[in-house]
Coordinates of C-alpha atoms and ligand atoms in Angstrom, one line a residue:
X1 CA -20.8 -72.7 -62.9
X2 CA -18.1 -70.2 -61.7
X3 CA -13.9 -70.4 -62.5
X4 CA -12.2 -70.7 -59.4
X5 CA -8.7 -70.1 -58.5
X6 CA -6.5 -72.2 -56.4
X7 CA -7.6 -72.1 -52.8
X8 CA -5.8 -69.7 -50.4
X9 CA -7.0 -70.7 -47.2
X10 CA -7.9 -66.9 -46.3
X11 CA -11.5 -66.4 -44.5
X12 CA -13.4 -62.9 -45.3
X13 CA -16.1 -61.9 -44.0
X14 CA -18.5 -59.8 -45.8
X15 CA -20.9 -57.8 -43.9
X16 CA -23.4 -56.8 -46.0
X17 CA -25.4 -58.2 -49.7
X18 CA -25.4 -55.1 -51.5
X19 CA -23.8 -54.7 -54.5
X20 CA -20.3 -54.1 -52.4
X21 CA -20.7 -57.5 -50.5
X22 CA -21.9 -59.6 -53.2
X23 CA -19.5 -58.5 -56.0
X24 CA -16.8 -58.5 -52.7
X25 CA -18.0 -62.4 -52.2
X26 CA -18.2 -63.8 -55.6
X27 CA -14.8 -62.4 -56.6
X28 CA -13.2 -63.7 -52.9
X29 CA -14.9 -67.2 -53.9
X30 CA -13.6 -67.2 -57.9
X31 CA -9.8 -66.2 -56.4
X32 CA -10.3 -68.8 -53.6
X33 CA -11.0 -67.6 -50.6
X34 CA -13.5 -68.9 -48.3
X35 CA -16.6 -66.6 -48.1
X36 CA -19.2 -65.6 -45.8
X37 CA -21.8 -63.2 -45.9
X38 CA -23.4 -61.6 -43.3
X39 CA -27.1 -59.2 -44.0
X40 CA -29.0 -57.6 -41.4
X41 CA -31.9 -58.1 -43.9
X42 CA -34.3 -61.3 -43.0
X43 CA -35.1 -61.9 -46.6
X44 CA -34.4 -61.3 -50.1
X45 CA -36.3 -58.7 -51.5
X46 CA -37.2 -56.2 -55.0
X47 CA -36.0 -53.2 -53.3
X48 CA -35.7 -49.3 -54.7
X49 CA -36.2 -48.9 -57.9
X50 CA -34.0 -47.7 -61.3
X51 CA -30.1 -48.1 -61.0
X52 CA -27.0 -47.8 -63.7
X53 CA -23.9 -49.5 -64.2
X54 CA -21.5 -48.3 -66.4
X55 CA -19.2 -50.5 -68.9
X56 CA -16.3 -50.8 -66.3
X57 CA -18.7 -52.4 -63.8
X58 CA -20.7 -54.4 -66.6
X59 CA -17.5 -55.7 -67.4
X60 CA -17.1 -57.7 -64.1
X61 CA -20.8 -58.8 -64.1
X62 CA -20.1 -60.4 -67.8
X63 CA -16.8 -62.7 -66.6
X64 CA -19.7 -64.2 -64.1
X65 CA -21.1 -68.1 -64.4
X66 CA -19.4 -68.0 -67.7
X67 CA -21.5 -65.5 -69.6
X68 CA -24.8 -66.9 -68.3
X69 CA -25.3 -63.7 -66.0
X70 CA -24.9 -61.3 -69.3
X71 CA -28.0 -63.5 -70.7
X72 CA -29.4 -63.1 -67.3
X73 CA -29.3 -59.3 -66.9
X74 CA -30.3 -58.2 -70.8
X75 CA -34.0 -58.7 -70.3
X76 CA -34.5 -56.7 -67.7
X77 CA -32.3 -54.1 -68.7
X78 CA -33.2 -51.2 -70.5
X79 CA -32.2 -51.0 -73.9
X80 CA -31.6 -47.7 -76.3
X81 CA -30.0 -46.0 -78.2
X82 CA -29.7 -42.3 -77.2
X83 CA -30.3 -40.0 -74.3
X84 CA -32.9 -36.9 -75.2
X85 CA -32.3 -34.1 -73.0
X86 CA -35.0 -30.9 -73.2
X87 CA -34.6 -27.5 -71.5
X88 CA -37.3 -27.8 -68.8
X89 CA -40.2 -25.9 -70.7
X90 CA -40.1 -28.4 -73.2
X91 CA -37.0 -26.7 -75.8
X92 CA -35.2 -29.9 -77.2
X93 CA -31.4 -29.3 -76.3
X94 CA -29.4 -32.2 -77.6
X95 CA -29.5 -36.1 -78.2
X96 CA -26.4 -38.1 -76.8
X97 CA -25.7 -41.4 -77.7
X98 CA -25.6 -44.6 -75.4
X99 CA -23.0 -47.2 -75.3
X100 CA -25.1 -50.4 -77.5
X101 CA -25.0 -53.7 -75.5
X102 CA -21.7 -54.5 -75.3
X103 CA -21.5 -58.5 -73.8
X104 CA -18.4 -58.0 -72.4
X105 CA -18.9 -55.1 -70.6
X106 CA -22.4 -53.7 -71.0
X107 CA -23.7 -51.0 -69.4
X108 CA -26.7 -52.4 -67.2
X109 CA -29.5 -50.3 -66.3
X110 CA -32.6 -51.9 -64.3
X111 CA -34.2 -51.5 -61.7
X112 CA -32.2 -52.4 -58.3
X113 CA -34.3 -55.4 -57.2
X114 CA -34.5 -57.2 -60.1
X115 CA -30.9 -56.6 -61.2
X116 CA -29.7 -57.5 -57.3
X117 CA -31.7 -60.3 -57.3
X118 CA -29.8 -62.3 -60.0
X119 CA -26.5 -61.9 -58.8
X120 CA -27.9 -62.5 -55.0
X121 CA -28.8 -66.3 -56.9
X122 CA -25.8 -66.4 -58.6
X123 CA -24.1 -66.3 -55.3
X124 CA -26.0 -68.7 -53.4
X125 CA -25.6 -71.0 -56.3
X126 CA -21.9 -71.1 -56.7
X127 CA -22.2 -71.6 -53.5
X128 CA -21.3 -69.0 -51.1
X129 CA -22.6 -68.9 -47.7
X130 CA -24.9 -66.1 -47.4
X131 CA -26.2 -65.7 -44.2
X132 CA -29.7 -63.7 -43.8
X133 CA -31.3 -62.2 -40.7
X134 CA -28.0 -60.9 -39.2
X135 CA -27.3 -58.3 -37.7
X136 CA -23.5 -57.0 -37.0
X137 CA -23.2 -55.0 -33.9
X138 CA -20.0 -55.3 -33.3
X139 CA -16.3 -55.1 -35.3
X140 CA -13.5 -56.6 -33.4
X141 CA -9.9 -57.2 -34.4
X142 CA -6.4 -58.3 -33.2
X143 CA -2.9 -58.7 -35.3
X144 CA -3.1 -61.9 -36.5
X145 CA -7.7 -61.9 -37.5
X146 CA -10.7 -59.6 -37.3
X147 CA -14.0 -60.8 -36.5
X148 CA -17.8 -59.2 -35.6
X149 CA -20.4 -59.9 -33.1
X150 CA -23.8 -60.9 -34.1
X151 CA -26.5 -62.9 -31.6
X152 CA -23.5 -62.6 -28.8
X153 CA -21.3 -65.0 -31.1
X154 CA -18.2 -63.7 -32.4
X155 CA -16.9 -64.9 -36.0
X156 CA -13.7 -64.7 -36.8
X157 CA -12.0 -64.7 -40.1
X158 CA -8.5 -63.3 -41.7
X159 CA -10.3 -60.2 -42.6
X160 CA -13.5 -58.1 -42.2
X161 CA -15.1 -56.2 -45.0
X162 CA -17.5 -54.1 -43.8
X163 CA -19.9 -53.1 -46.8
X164 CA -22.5 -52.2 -44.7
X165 CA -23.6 -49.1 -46.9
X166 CA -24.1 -45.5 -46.3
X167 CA -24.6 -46.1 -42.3
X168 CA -22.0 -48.5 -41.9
X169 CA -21.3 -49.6 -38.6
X170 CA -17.9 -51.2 -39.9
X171 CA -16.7 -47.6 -40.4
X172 CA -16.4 -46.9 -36.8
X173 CA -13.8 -49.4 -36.1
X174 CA -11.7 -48.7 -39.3
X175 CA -11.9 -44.8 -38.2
X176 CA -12.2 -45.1 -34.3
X177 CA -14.9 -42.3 -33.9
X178 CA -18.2 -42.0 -35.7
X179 CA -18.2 -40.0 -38.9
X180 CA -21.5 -37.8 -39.2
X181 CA -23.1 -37.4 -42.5
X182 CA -24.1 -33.8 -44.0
X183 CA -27.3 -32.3 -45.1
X184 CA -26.2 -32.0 -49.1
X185 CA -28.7 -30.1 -49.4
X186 CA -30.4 -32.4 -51.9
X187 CA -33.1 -34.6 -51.9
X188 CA -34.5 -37.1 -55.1
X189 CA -38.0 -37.6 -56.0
X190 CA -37.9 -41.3 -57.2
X191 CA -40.8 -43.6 -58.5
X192 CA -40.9 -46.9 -60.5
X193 CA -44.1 -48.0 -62.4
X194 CA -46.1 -50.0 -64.8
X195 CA -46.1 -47.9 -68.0
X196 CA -49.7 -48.4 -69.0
X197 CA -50.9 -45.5 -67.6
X198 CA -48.4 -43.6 -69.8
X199 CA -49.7 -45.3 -72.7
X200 CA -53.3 -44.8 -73.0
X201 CA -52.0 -40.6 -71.5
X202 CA -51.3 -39.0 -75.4
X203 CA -49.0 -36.8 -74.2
X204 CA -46.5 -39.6 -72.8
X205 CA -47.0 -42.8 -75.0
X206 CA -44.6 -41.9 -77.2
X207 CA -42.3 -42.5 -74.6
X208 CA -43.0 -46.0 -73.6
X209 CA -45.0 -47.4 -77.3
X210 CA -41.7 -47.9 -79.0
X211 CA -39.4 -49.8 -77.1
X212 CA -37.3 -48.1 -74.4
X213 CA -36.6 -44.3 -73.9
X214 CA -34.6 -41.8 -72.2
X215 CA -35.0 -38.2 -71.3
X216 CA -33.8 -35.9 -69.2
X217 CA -35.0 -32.1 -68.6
X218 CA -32.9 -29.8 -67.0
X219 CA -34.1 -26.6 -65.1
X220 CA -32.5 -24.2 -62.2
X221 CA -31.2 -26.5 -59.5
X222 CA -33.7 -29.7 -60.8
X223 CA -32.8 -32.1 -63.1
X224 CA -35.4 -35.2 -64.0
X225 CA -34.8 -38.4 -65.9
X226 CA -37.1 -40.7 -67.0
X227 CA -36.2 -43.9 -68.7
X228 CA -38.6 -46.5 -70.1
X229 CA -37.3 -50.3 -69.7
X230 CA -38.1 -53.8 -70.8
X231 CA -39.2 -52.8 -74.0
X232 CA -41.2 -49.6 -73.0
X233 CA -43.0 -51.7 -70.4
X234 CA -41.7 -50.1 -67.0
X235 CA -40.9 -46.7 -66.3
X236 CA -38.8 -44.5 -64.2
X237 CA -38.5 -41.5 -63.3
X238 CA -36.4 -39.2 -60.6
X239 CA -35.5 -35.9 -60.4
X240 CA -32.9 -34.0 -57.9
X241 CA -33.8 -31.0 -56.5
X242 CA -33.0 -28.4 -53.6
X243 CA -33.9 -29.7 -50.4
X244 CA -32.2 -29.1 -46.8
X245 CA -34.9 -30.9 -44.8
X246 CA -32.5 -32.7 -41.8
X247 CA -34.2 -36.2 -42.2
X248 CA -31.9 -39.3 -42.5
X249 CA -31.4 -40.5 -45.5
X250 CA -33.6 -43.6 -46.4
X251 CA -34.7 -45.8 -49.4
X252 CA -38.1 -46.6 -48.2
X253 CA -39.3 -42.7 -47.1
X254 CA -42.8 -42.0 -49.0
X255 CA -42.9 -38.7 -50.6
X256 CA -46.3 -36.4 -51.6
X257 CA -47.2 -36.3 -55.4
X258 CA -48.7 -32.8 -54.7
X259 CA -44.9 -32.2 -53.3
X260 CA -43.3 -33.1 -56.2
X261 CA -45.3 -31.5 -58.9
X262 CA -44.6 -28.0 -56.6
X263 CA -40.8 -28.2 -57.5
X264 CA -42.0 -29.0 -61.4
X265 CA -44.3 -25.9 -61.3
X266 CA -44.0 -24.4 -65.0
X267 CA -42.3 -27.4 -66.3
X268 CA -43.1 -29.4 -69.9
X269 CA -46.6 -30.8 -69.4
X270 CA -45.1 -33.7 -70.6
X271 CA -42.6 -34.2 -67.8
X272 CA -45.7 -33.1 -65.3
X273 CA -47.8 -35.4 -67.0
X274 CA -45.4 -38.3 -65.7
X275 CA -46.0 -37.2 -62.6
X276 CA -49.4 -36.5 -62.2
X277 CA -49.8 -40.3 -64.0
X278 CA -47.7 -41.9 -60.8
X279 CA -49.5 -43.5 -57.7
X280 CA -46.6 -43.0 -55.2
X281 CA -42.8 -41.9 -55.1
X282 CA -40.2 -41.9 -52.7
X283 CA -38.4 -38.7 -51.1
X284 CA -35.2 -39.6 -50.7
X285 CA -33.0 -37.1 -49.1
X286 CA -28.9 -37.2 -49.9
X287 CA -26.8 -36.9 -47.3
X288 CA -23.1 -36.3 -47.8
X289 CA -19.7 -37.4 -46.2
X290 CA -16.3 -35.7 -46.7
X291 CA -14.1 -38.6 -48.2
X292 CA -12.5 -40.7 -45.7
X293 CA -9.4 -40.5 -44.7
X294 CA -8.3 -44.3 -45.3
X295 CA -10.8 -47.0 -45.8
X296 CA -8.6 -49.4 -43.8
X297 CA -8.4 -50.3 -39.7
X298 CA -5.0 -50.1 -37.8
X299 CA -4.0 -53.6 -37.8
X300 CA -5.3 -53.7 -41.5
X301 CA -7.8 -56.6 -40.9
X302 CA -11.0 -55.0 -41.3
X303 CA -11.8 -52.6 -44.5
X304 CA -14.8 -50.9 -46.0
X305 CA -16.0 -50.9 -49.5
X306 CA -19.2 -49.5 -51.6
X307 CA -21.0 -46.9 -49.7
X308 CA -19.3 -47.8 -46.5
X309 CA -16.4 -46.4 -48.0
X310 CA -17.5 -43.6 -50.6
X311 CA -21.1 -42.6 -50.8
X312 CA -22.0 -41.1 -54.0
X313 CA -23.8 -38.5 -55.4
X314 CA -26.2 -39.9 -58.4
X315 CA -25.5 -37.6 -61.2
X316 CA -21.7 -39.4 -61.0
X317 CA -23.5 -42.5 -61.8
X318 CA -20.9 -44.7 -60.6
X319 CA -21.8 -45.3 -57.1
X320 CA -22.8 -49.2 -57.5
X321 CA -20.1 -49.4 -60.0
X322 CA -17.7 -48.3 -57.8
X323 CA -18.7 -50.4 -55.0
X324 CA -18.4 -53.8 -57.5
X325 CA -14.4 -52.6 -58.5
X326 CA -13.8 -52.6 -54.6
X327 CA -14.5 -56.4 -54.7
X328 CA -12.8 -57.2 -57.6
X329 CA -9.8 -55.2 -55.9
X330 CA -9.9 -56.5 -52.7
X331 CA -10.8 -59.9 -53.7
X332 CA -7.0 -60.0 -56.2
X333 CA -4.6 -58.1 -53.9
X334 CA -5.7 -60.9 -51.2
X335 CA -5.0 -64.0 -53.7
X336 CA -1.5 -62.1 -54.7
X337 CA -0.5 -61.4 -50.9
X338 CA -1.9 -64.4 -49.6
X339 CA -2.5 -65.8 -46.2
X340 CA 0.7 -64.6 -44.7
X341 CA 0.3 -61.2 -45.9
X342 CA -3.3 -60.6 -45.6
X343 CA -2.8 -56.9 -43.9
X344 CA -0.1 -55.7 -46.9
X345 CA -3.1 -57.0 -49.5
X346 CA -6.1 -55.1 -47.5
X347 CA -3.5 -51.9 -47.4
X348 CA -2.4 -52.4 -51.3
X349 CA -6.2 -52.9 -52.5
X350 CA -6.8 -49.0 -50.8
X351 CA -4.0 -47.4 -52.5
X352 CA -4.8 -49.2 -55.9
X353 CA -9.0 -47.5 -55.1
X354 CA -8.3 -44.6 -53.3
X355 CA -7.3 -42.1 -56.2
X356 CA -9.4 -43.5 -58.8
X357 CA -12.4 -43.6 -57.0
X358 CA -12.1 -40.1 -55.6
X359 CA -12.0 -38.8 -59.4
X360 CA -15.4 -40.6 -60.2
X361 CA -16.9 -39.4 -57.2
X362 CA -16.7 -35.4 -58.1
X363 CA -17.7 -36.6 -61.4
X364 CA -21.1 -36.5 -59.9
X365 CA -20.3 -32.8 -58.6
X366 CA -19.3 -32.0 -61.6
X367 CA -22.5 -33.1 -63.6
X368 CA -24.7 -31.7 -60.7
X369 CA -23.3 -28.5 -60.7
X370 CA -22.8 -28.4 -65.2
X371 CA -27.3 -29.2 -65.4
X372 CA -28.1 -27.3 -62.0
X373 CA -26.5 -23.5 -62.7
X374 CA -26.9 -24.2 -66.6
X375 CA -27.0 -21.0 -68.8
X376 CA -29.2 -22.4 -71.5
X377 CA -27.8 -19.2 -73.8
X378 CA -24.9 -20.6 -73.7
X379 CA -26.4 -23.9 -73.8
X380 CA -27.9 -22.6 -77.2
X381 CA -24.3 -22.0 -78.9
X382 CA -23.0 -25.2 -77.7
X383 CA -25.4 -27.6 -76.6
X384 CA -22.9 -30.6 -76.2
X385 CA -21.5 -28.6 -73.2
X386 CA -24.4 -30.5 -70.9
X387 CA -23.4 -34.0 -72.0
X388 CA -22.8 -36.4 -69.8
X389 CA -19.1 -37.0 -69.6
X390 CA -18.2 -40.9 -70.8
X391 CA -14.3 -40.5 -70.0
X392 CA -12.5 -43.7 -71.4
X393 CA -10.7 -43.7 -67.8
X394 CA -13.8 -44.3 -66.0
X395 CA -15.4 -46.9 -68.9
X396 CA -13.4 -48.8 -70.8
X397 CA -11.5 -49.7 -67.9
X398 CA -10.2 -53.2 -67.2
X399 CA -10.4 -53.3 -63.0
X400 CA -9.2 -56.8 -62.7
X401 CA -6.3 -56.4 -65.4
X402 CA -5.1 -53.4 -63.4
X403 CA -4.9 -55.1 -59.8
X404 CA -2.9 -57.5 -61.2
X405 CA -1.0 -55.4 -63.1
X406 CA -0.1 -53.2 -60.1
X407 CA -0.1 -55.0 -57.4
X408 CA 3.7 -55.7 -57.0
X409 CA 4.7 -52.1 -57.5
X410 CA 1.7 -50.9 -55.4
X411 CA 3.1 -53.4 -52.2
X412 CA 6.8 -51.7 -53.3
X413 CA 5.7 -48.4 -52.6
X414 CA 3.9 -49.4 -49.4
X415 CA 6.7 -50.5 -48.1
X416 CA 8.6 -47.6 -48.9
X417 CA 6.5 -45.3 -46.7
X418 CA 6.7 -47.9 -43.6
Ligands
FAD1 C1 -32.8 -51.0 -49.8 C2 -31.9 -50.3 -50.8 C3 -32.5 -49.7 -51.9 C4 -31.7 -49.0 -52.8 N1 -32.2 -48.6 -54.0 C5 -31.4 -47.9 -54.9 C6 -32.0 -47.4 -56.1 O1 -33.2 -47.6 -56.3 N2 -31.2 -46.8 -56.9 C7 -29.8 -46.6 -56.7 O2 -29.1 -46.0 -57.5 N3 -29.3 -47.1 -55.5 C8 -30.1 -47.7 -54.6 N4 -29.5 -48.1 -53.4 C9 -28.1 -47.9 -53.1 C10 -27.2 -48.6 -54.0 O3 -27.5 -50.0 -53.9 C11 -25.8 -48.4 -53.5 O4 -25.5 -47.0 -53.5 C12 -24.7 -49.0 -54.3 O5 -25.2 -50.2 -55.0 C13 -23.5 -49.5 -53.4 O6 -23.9 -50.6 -52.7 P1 -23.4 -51.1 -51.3 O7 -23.4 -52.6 -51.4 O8 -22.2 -50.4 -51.0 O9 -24.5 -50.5 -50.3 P2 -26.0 -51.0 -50.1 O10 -26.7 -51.3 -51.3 O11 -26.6 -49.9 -49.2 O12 -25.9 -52.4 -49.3 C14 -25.5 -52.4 -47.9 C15 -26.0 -53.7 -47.3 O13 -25.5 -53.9 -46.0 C16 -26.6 -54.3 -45.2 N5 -26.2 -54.0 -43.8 C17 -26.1 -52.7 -43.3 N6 -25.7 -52.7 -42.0 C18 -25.6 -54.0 -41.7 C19 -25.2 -54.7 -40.5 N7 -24.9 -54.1 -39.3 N8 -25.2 -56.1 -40.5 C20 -25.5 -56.8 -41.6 N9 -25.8 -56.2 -42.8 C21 -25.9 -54.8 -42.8 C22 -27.8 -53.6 -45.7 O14 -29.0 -54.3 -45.3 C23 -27.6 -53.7 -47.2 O15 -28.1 -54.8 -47.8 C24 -30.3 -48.9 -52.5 C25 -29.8 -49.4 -51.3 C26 -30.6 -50.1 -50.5 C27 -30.0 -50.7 -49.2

């Protein structure tokens, strides 16, 4: 079912089954560590709604159960060929080709639950302990082990990943004081539906009768995207816009359809239409965080990664990738260090993330800033100038070749600044 490497006899415990602590558990378990999993949530669940993972992440999903979570993944996945992108009244700008299905490192876009959901099984069915319905309160560590509290028990292990997400509780220990999130001013209508509505609507069928679309209109400080999956059957749509209400950031907040179409006022009928066709959306408002300063506690047994670490902005469209290269990081510098040297291996998989992860994070500034203050005269004369950047850095990248690639020279150098 899964390859596994030669046991190491290190313990990690992952708080958290996101993306971070699942990818962080199954690549611990196929470099043979023993795993166990720790999520506050009581159950299993379809949560949120449309997320993307680009090439470099789809490339660790493929080396999974021996191809069988590719043939897993590309039915629920949407599937096309370009990305249409209209000046918000309706002017078409410019069509960008996607990446085909690649099946060794596809780029896998779905929605969260059902894409979650597959490698959540594929977890429990290699094996790893996944522990539901638990809550960690507490982070504690010494020298030689880390452990956390949950129910008044404390578990110990060799080390502690916390990838407890954008509120981690982890992060406290690893920084010693609690790191406030920023308004980012921001805040994302979001909605997932059936497409029928859209269908028998003749201004939007042609977005959902032919197989799978995907558009995006771009207008002073809003952009919207809307993508059609399983063969024009589902539909997404979200769009970022100015927003500085001080409300915590959550997945589940409803937000007003009458709300939403206010910030579209003017907009292509066809992009309201979407709207006005939608039962209910989510108002999620981003927060932001200054990078952190190290991701790693003083005795180098507890560490963060995914949102715990690096929250990111969704026009860098990397955040859930980013948070699956952490495991694959961690998860190899710990079977090179091994037992004995589990604190240099926890240090060495920061160094080898740090820099690289930073870059795809302002990515996402980048593309905010490049659709939110576009000139669309200038857009006119050169309309590839709103593209979507697909660096080979950030893509074609091989996360598990590198670790092992680098993690002799990486230790070298930590050892030089001791
Ligand atoms: C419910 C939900 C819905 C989401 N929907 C979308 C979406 O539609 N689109 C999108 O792009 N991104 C979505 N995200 C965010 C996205 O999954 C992450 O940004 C990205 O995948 C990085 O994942 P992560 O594992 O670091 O964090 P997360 O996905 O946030 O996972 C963190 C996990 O840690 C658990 N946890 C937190 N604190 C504790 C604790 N003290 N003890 C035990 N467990 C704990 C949480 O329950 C959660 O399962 C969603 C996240 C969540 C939690």
């Amino acid at each position: 079912m899964e390859e596994r490497g030669a046991q190491t006899g290190i313990k990690v415990i992952i708080v958290g089954a996101g993306f971070a602590g699942l990818t962080a558990a199954i690549e611990c378990y196929r470099k043979g560590h023993d795993v166990l999993v720790l999520e506050s949530f009581p159950q299993l669940k379809p949560l949120g709604d449309v997320i993307s993972f680009g090439p470099n992440a789809g490339r660790i999903m493929a080396r999974w159960g021996k191809g069988s979570i590719d043939a897993k993944l590309y039915p629920i996945c949407h599937h096309n060929k370009e990305l249409n992108f209209y000046k918000y009244d309706g002017d078409f700008i410019i069509s960008q080709p996607v990446y085909p299905w690649n099946k060794e490192a596809p780029s896998v876009n779905g929605h969260r639950g059902e894409i979650h959901e597959v490698i959540f099984r594929h977890a429990q069915d290699i094996g790893i302990e996944i522990r539901l319905g638990c809550r960690v309160l507490e982070y504690v560590e010494e020298s030689t082990r880390a452990g956390v509290v949950v129910d008044g028990e404390t578990i110990w292990g060799d080390v502690v990943v916390g990838c407890d997400g954008v509120r981690s509780k982890a992060r406290e220990l690893v920084l010693g004081y609690v790191d406030k999130p920023k308004s980012s001013g921001y805040a994302i209508y979001r909605a997932w539906m059936d497409s029928k509505p859209l269908l028998d609507d003749p201004l939007t069928k042609h977005l959902v009768d032919n197989g799978d679309t995907h558009t995006g209109w771009l207008g002073p400080d809003v952009h919207f995207l809307a993508a059609s999956v399983k063969n024009g059957t589902s539909f997404s749509w979200v769009y970022t816009h100015r927003d500085d209400a001080d409300i915590e950031e959550s997945w589940s907040f409803p937000g007003k359809i009458a709300d939403a179409l206010k910030v579209i006022e003017g907009w292509d009928p066809v992009c309201r239409r979407i709207v006005e066709l939608t039962d209910s959306c989510v108002d999620w408002k981003l927060v932001y965080r200054d990078p952190l300063p190290t991701w790693v506690s003083k005795e180098a047994r507890t560490c963060l990664a995914g949102d715990a670490a690096h929250p990111f902005l969704p026009t860098s469209i990397q955040g859930a990738s980013q948070a699956m290269e952490d495991g694959v990081v961690l998860a190899t510098c710990l079977q090179l260090g091994g037992k004995a040297n589990v604190p240099t291996a926890v240090r060495a998989y920061e160094k080898i993330r740090y820099a690289r992860c930073r870059r795809a994070q302002l990515l996402g500034e980048e593309t905010r800033d490049m659709w939110h203050k576009a000139d669309f005269d200038k857009i006119k004369e050169n309309p590839s100038s709103i593209l979507l950047k697909r660096d080979d850095w950030l893509f074609l990248f091989d996360v598990e070749k590198d670790a092992y690639e680098r993690y002799t020279d990486v230790v070298k150098e930590l050892e030089g600044d001791v």
